[in-house]
Structures are given as structure tokens and as C-alpha cells.
Tab-separated table of C-alpha atoms and ligand atoms in Angstrom:
chain	number	residue	atom	x	y	z
A	1	MET	CA	0.153	-0.033	0.154
A	2	ARG	CA	1.573	3.220	-1.046
A	3	LEU	CA	0.300	6.175	0.724
A	4	PRO	CA	0.027	9.283	-1.826
A	5	LEU	CA	2.463	12.090	-1.559
A	6	ILE	CA	1.554	15.768	-2.557
A	7	ALA	CA	4.660	17.690	-2.560
A	8	GLY	CA	5.199	21.536	-3.464
A	9	ASN	CA	8.098	22.776	-4.865
A	10	TRP	CA	8.389	26.640	-4.175
A	11	LYS	CA	11.726	26.697	-6.306
A	12	MET	CA	13.397	30.230	-6.014
A	13	ASN	CA	10.027	31.883	-4.559
A	14	GLY	CA	9.418	33.589	-1.355
A	15	LEU	CA	11.093	35.852	1.007
A	16	ARG	CA	10.950	34.502	4.371
A	17	ALA	CA	7.745	36.391	5.448
A	18	GLU	CA	5.914	35.220	2.126
A	19	ALA	CA	7.328	31.473	2.628
A	20	THR	CA	5.859	31.671	6.338
A	21	ALA	CA	2.632	33.038	5.373
A	22	LEU	CA	2.101	30.659	2.917
A	23	ALA	CA	2.884	27.623	4.878
A	24	SER	CA	1.039	29.217	7.864
A	25	GLU	CA	-2.122	29.232	5.260
A	26	ILE	CA	-1.842	25.906	4.251
A	27	ARG	CA	-1.084	24.644	7.994
A	28	THR	CA	-4.419	26.195	8.957
A	29	ALA	CA	-6.557	25.091	6.297
A	30	LEU	CA	-5.272	21.349	7.120
A	31	ASP	CA	-5.415	21.620	10.734
A	32	ARG	CA	-9.081	22.839	10.039
A	33	THR	CA	-10.063	19.824	8.124
A	34	PRO	CA	-7.080	17.088	8.071
A	35	ALA	CA	-6.730	15.226	4.619
A	36	GLU	CA	-6.719	11.745	5.320
A	37	GLY	CA	-4.253	9.059	3.912
A	38	VAL	CA	-2.320	11.695	1.947
A	39	ASP	CA	1.200	12.498	2.940
A	40	VAL	CA	1.992	16.551	2.445
A	41	LEU	CA	5.285	18.004	2.023
A	42	ILE	CA	6.482	21.485	1.165
A	43	CYS	CA	9.889	22.405	-0.239
A	44	PRO	CA	10.834	26.115	0.340
A	45	PRO	CA	14.011	27.791	-0.702
A	46	PHE	CA	16.777	27.023	1.752
A	47	LEU	CA	16.870	30.446	3.566
A	48	ALA	CA	13.256	29.777	4.239
A	49	LEU	CA	13.220	26.318	5.828
A	50	ALA	CA	14.058	27.379	9.338
A	51	PRO	CA	10.939	29.955	9.797
A	52	VAL	CA	8.919	27.623	7.650
A	53	GLN	CA	9.873	24.612	10.401
A	54	GLU	CA	8.706	26.832	12.687
A	55	ALA	CA	5.289	27.803	11.153
A	56	LEU	CA	4.825	24.096	10.685
A	57	ALA	CA	5.888	22.759	13.979
A	58	GLY	CA	3.218	20.309	15.633
A	59	SER	CA	1.688	19.614	12.260
A	60	SER	CA	1.868	16.768	9.840
A	61	ILE	CA	3.100	18.586	6.937
A	62	ARG	CA	6.672	17.837	6.206
A	63	LEU	CA	9.656	19.728	5.466
A	64	GLY	CA	12.023	19.383	2.326
A	65	ALA	CA	14.538	21.072	0.637
A	66	GLN	CA	15.287	21.359	-3.006
A	67	ASP	CA	18.699	20.379	-3.270
A	68	VAL	CA	21.904	18.882	-1.155
A	69	HIS	CA	25.407	18.361	-1.601
A	70	TRP	CA	26.736	14.833	-1.192
A	71	GLU	CA	29.725	15.679	0.952
A	72	ALA	CA	29.328	16.102	4.918
A	73	LYS	CA	31.230	19.505	5.152
A	74	GLY	CA	34.404	21.245	4.064
A	75	ALA	CA	35.290	23.415	1.068
A	76	TYR	CA	32.411	23.337	-1.076
A	77	THR	CA	31.607	27.207	-1.338
A	78	GLY	CA	27.912	27.775	-1.507
A	79	GLU	CA	26.751	24.368	-0.984
A	80	VAL	CA	24.540	22.794	1.760
A	81	SER	CA	24.720	19.447	3.638
A	82	THR	CA	22.605	16.731	4.695
A	83	ALA	CA	23.033	17.590	8.285
A	84	MET	CA	22.210	21.124	7.668
A	85	LEU	CA	18.985	20.297	6.072
A	86	ARG	CA	18.352	17.689	8.960
A	87	GLU	CA	18.893	20.477	11.727
A	88	VAL	CA	16.061	22.513	10.300
A	89	GLY	CA	13.795	19.745	10.200
A	90	CYS	CA	13.969	18.484	6.654
A	91	VAL	CA	12.937	14.813	6.271
A	92	PHE	CA	12.844	14.895	2.272
A	93	VAL	CA	15.005	16.508	-0.322
A	94	ILE	CA	14.481	16.897	-4.008
A	95	VAL	CA	17.331	15.528	-5.961
A	96	GLY	CA	17.946	15.911	-10.020
A	97	HIS	CA	15.045	18.385	-10.632
A	98	SER	CA	15.334	18.990	-14.401
A	99	GLU	CA	15.978	22.750	-13.454
A	100	ARG	CA	19.218	21.570	-11.811
A	101	ARG	CA	20.203	19.247	-14.506
A	102	HIS	CA	19.318	21.713	-17.513
A	103	ILE	CA	20.275	25.361	-16.167
A	104	MET	CA	22.743	24.277	-13.541
A	105	GLY	CA	24.371	21.343	-15.356
A	106	GLU	CA	24.006	18.687	-12.674
A	107	THR	CA	24.961	15.216	-14.067
A	108	ASN	CA	23.541	11.508	-13.316
A	109	GLU	CA	26.854	11.344	-11.476
A	110	HIS	CA	25.952	14.024	-9.254
A	111	VAL	CA	22.381	12.697	-8.774
A	112	ASN	CA	23.806	9.551	-7.744
A	113	ARG	CA	26.100	10.856	-5.117
A	114	LYS	CA	23.131	13.015	-3.897
A	115	VAL	CA	20.872	10.254	-3.407
A	116	LYS	CA	23.377	7.973	-1.782
A	117	ALA	CA	24.398	10.968	0.767
A	118	ALA	CA	20.723	11.712	1.280
A	119	VAL	CA	19.698	7.943	2.185
A	120	ALA	CA	22.934	7.371	4.304
A	121	GLN	CA	21.894	10.386	6.579
A	122	GLY	CA	18.449	9.632	7.072
A	123	LEU	CA	16.688	12.038	4.072
A	124	THR	CA	14.451	10.626	1.713
A	125	PRO	CA	15.666	11.704	-1.707
A	126	ILE	CA	12.997	12.365	-4.290
A	127	VAL	CA	14.900	11.572	-7.564
A	128	CYS	CA	13.843	13.705	-10.210
A	129	VAL	CA	13.514	11.984	-13.999
A	130	GLY	CA	12.252	12.933	-17.207
A	131	GLU	CA	12.699	13.305	-20.929
A	132	LEU	CA	13.233	16.575	-23.166
A	133	LEU	CA	10.788	17.265	-25.821
A	134	GLU	CA	13.169	16.306	-28.394
A	135	GLU	CA	13.937	13.050	-26.743
A	136	ARG	CA	10.166	12.181	-26.740
A	137	SER	CA	9.691	13.156	-30.313
A	138	MET	CA	12.783	10.965	-31.407
A	139	GLY	CA	10.710	8.211	-29.437
A	140	ASP	CA	13.751	8.126	-26.569
A	141	THR	CA	11.635	8.913	-23.488
A	142	TYR	CA	12.357	5.119	-21.978
A	143	ASN	CA	15.826	5.040	-22.887
A	144	VAL	CA	16.409	8.603	-21.329
A	145	ILE	CA	14.278	7.581	-18.137
A	146	GLU	CA	16.166	4.055	-17.691
A	147	ARG	CA	19.404	5.823	-17.938
A	148	GLN	CA	18.741	8.423	-15.451
A	149	ILE	CA	16.978	5.983	-12.947
A	150	ARG	CA	19.906	3.184	-13.271
A	151	ARG	CA	22.732	6.057	-13.123
A	152	ALA	CA	20.915	7.405	-10.098
A	153	PHE	CA	20.864	4.168	-8.116
A	154	ASP	CA	24.158	2.924	-9.191
A	155	GLY	CA	26.086	0.982	-6.431
A	156	MET	CA	22.865	1.231	-3.892
A	157	PRO	CA	21.785	-1.976	-2.441
A	158	ALA	CA	18.085	-2.669	-2.602
A	159	ALA	CA	17.279	-1.843	0.993
A	160	ASP	CA	18.747	1.902	0.148
A	161	VAL	CA	16.431	2.079	-3.050
A	162	ALA	CA	13.849	1.530	-1.021
A	163	ARG	CA	14.265	4.492	0.913
A	164	THR	CA	13.466	7.055	-1.745
A	165	VAL	CA	10.758	8.342	-4.073
A	166	ILE	CA	10.845	9.019	-7.709
A	167	ALA	CA	9.257	11.887	-9.562
A	168	TYR	CA	8.655	11.427	-13.166
A	169	GLU	CA	8.737	14.988	-14.538
A	170	PRO	CA	8.926	15.166	-18.340
A	171	VAL	CA	10.985	18.373	-18.820
A	172	TRP	CA	8.482	19.609	-21.562
A	173	ALA	CA	5.396	19.771	-18.918
A	174	ILE	CA	7.272	21.643	-16.249
A	175	GLY	CA	6.139	25.154	-16.012
A	176	THR	CA	4.750	25.198	-19.551
A	177	GLY	CA	1.152	24.395	-18.856
A	178	LYS	CA	1.385	21.320	-20.944
A	179	THR	CA	0.576	18.034	-18.873
A	180	ALA	CA	1.225	14.718	-20.029
A	181	THR	CA	-1.828	12.825	-20.390
A	182	PRO	CA	-2.946	10.731	-17.711
A	183	HIS	CA	-2.344	7.646	-20.231
A	184	GLN	CA	1.188	9.068	-21.090
A	185	ALA	CA	2.018	9.514	-17.517
A	186	GLN	CA	0.686	6.252	-16.551
A	187	GLU	CA	2.776	4.354	-18.936
A	188	ALA	CA	5.934	6.060	-18.057
A	189	HIS	CA	5.156	5.226	-14.227
A	190	ARG	CA	4.456	2.003	-15.006
A	191	PHE	CA	7.892	1.548	-16.936
A	192	ILE	CA	9.530	2.950	-14.064
A	193	ARG	CA	7.858	0.678	-11.556
A	194	LYS	CA	9.133	-2.535	-13.408
A	195	LEU	CA	12.616	-1.068	-13.725
A	196	VAL	CA	12.979	-0.367	-10.001
A	197	ALA	CA	11.850	-4.077	-9.720
A	198	LYS	CA	14.447	-5.143	-12.083
A	199	ILE	CA	17.137	-3.122	-9.885
A	200	ALA	CA	16.042	-3.704	-6.744
A	201	GLY	CA	13.444	-6.617	-6.773
A	202	PRO	CA	9.724	-6.885	-7.168
A	203	GLU	CA	9.170	-5.671	-3.529
A	204	VAL	CA	10.885	-2.548	-3.693
A	205	GLY	CA	9.123	-2.145	-7.256
A	206	GLU	CA	5.789	-2.327	-5.862
A	207	GLY	CA	6.433	-0.100	-2.771
A	208	THR	CA	8.120	2.727	-4.150
A	209	ARG	CA	6.492	5.832	-4.480
A	210	ILE	CA	6.509	7.437	-8.038
A	211	LEU	CA	5.035	10.980	-8.111
A	212	TYR	CA	4.147	12.775	-11.196
A	213	GLY	CA	5.318	16.572	-11.836
A	214	GLY	CA	4.467	18.730	-14.752
A	215	SER	CA	1.721	21.436	-14.728
A	216	VAL	CA	-0.137	19.638	-11.857
A	217	LYS	CA	-2.906	21.662	-10.868
A	218	PRO	CA	-6.307	21.069	-8.952
A	219	GLU	CA	-8.033	20.645	-12.252
A	220	ASN	CA	-6.094	17.592	-13.394
A	221	ALA	CA	-4.702	16.269	-10.132
A	222	LYS	CA	-7.773	14.074	-9.528
A	223	GLU	CA	-7.260	12.300	-13.112
A	224	LEU	CA	-3.566	11.943	-12.745
A	225	MET	CA	-3.641	10.355	-9.339
A	226	ALA	CA	-6.351	8.242	-10.418
A	227	GLN	CA	-3.693	5.969	-12.430
A	228	ALA	CA	-2.551	2.841	-10.840
A	229	ASP	CA	0.946	3.631	-10.769
A	230	ILE	CA	1.054	7.415	-9.815
A	231	ASP	CA	1.116	7.772	-6.192
A	232	GLY	CA	1.355	11.521	-5.867
A	233	ALA	CA	2.508	14.755	-7.357
A	234	LEU	CA	5.396	17.074	-7.214
A	235	VAL	CA	3.871	20.156	-7.940
A	236	GLY	CA	5.479	23.654	-9.073
A	237	GLY	CA	3.564	26.938	-9.794
A	238	ALA	CA	0.335	25.849	-8.420
A	239	SER	CA	1.690	25.002	-4.839
A	240	LEU	CA	2.720	28.779	-4.482
A	241	ASN	CA	-1.040	29.424	-3.965
A	242	ALA	CA	-2.489	27.769	-0.397
A	243	GLU	CA	-5.755	27.299	-1.854
A	244	SER	CA	-4.895	25.665	-4.803
A	245	PHE	CA	-2.264	23.435	-2.829
A	246	VAL	CA	-4.618	22.401	-0.501
A	247	ARG	CA	-7.361	21.581	-3.307
A	248	MET	CA	-4.654	19.159	-4.584
A	249	VAL	CA	-3.892	17.671	-1.258
A	250	ARG	CA	-7.703	17.076	-1.283
A	251	TYR	CA	-7.911	15.709	-4.761
A	252	ARG	CA	-10.046	12.768	-3.764
A	253	GLU	CA	-12.602	15.029	-2.345
B	1	PEP	C1	8.239	21.136	-10.594
B	1	PEP	O1	8.721	22.311	-10.217
B	1	PEP	O2	8.806	20.031	-10.214
B	1	PEP	C2	7.142	21.136	-11.425
B	1	PEP	C3	6.513	20.103	-11.799
B	1	PEP	O3	6.764	22.587	-11.780
B	1	PEP	P1	5.461	22.905	-12.359
B	1	PEP	O4	4.230	22.193	-11.438
B	1	PEP	O5	5.127	24.565	-12.290
B	1	PEP	O6	5.207	22.498	-13.844
């Protein structure tokens, strides 16, 4: 039984006061009428993590970061470690988001190191994979996803793979308003689940949460989430508004 996870990726949005206000609004709505049977996660920018953690104290909403470095400490200017994230209350971390891969030049090797470091230090990595539009047009979607997943989990025992979440985020659907059809998304998720089963065994394949990301909004969340292998959503733009985020958390209602 995979509990759905609705995760908000705030990206580089929100000064501390705005981030705290948004977190408090989401918290108040979910405190008033709790959403049963769904995990809720918000991933603010680094500098808003501590105040958002305070705003969420005592609630069941989880806190996550948008990136992490693989080394524990040292001369890595500008980077943030797993221990620093845990200290401010993070339990999840997004790794290999397409914006980091395509704007910041993050490679599959970097992703692999980050995933390993996160798991080793007790953070749950949300490993993002997904194809570019050109790759889909060339019929290369599944090769790209397979390469990204195999490399992300390279050298990891099955027990560690079991401690990750995967997000399938077709790059052409992120922030563009274009969503994969529920059928396209389900096909990709099915493929990913089978691949995880090949890599780490059928139980891990069956138990791994696979989120969909790419222009998810209240209007399409229910249909996407109804697919057999879609276990939640990683939401960018539509997570920046409390009302729309909470509507997605309540996608079943
Ligand atoms: C994301 O940031 O992971 C994302 C899917 O963004 P958006 O929902 O805005 O497409």
C-alpha cells in the first residue's frame, strides 16, 4: 500500500515572510479539516526552511529541501549538507530536478552521489527524472528515463533504493502548462516501476512511490492520481497558492 504524497516545490520563490505566510495558510487549512490518507510536503528555498519549520511545528506537514550536496562538510562554497538540512527539520530532499540538470548542469553522477548521501543521512530523496521534448519526439523517452534511474541508483543496495521516492517529470511539461495525459504519465510510471523491480527486486518496485510532476493543478490532479502507478504529485507553480495546493492535497474530495 503506497500512501500518496503531494509535494510542493516552491523553487526560488518567497522571501521569509512570504514563505512563512504561505506555510501557515496551508497549515491552518489542513489543521481545520485534515486530509486523510495522504502525506503532504513543502519544499521552500533554503533560507526559508527554518522559519517555515517553525510555522509547521506540531503539524503533520513535512518539510523538504530542493537540493543538497553529497559531502558532509568542508570547502564546498555555496553548498548545503544533509546534516544542515536535518538540523532545520527536513525529512525529504529533491534531487536531480530538471532545472538543476538543465540550467545548473547537474549530471547523473552528481545525482547518484546526492541520492546516496541523502539516504545515508536519513533524508528521503525525491529523485527526479524525465525526458526533453526532443527526446520524446525521437522516441527516446524510455531510454532516457532508464539511463537516469539506473545511474541515480548505481551502486546502491536494494534496501537503500527502497528508501527513495521517484518523480517522473517530463521536462516539456514543467512550468509550461502542458501536462502529460494521464495515459502518457501512467505508461511512464509503469515503466519506471518495472525498472525499479528489475534493479532492486519486485517488493521494492511495488513499494516505491512514484510522483508525477509537470503542470499539475487542481483541475487535473484527480485524473492523474487515479492512475494505478501514480502515487502523488510534485507540484511547482500551483503549490505557491495555498488554496490551490490544498485543493490538490484534497484531490479525492
Ligand atoms: C516542478 O517544479 O517540479 C514542477 C513540476 O513545476 P510545475 O508544476 O510548475 O510544472
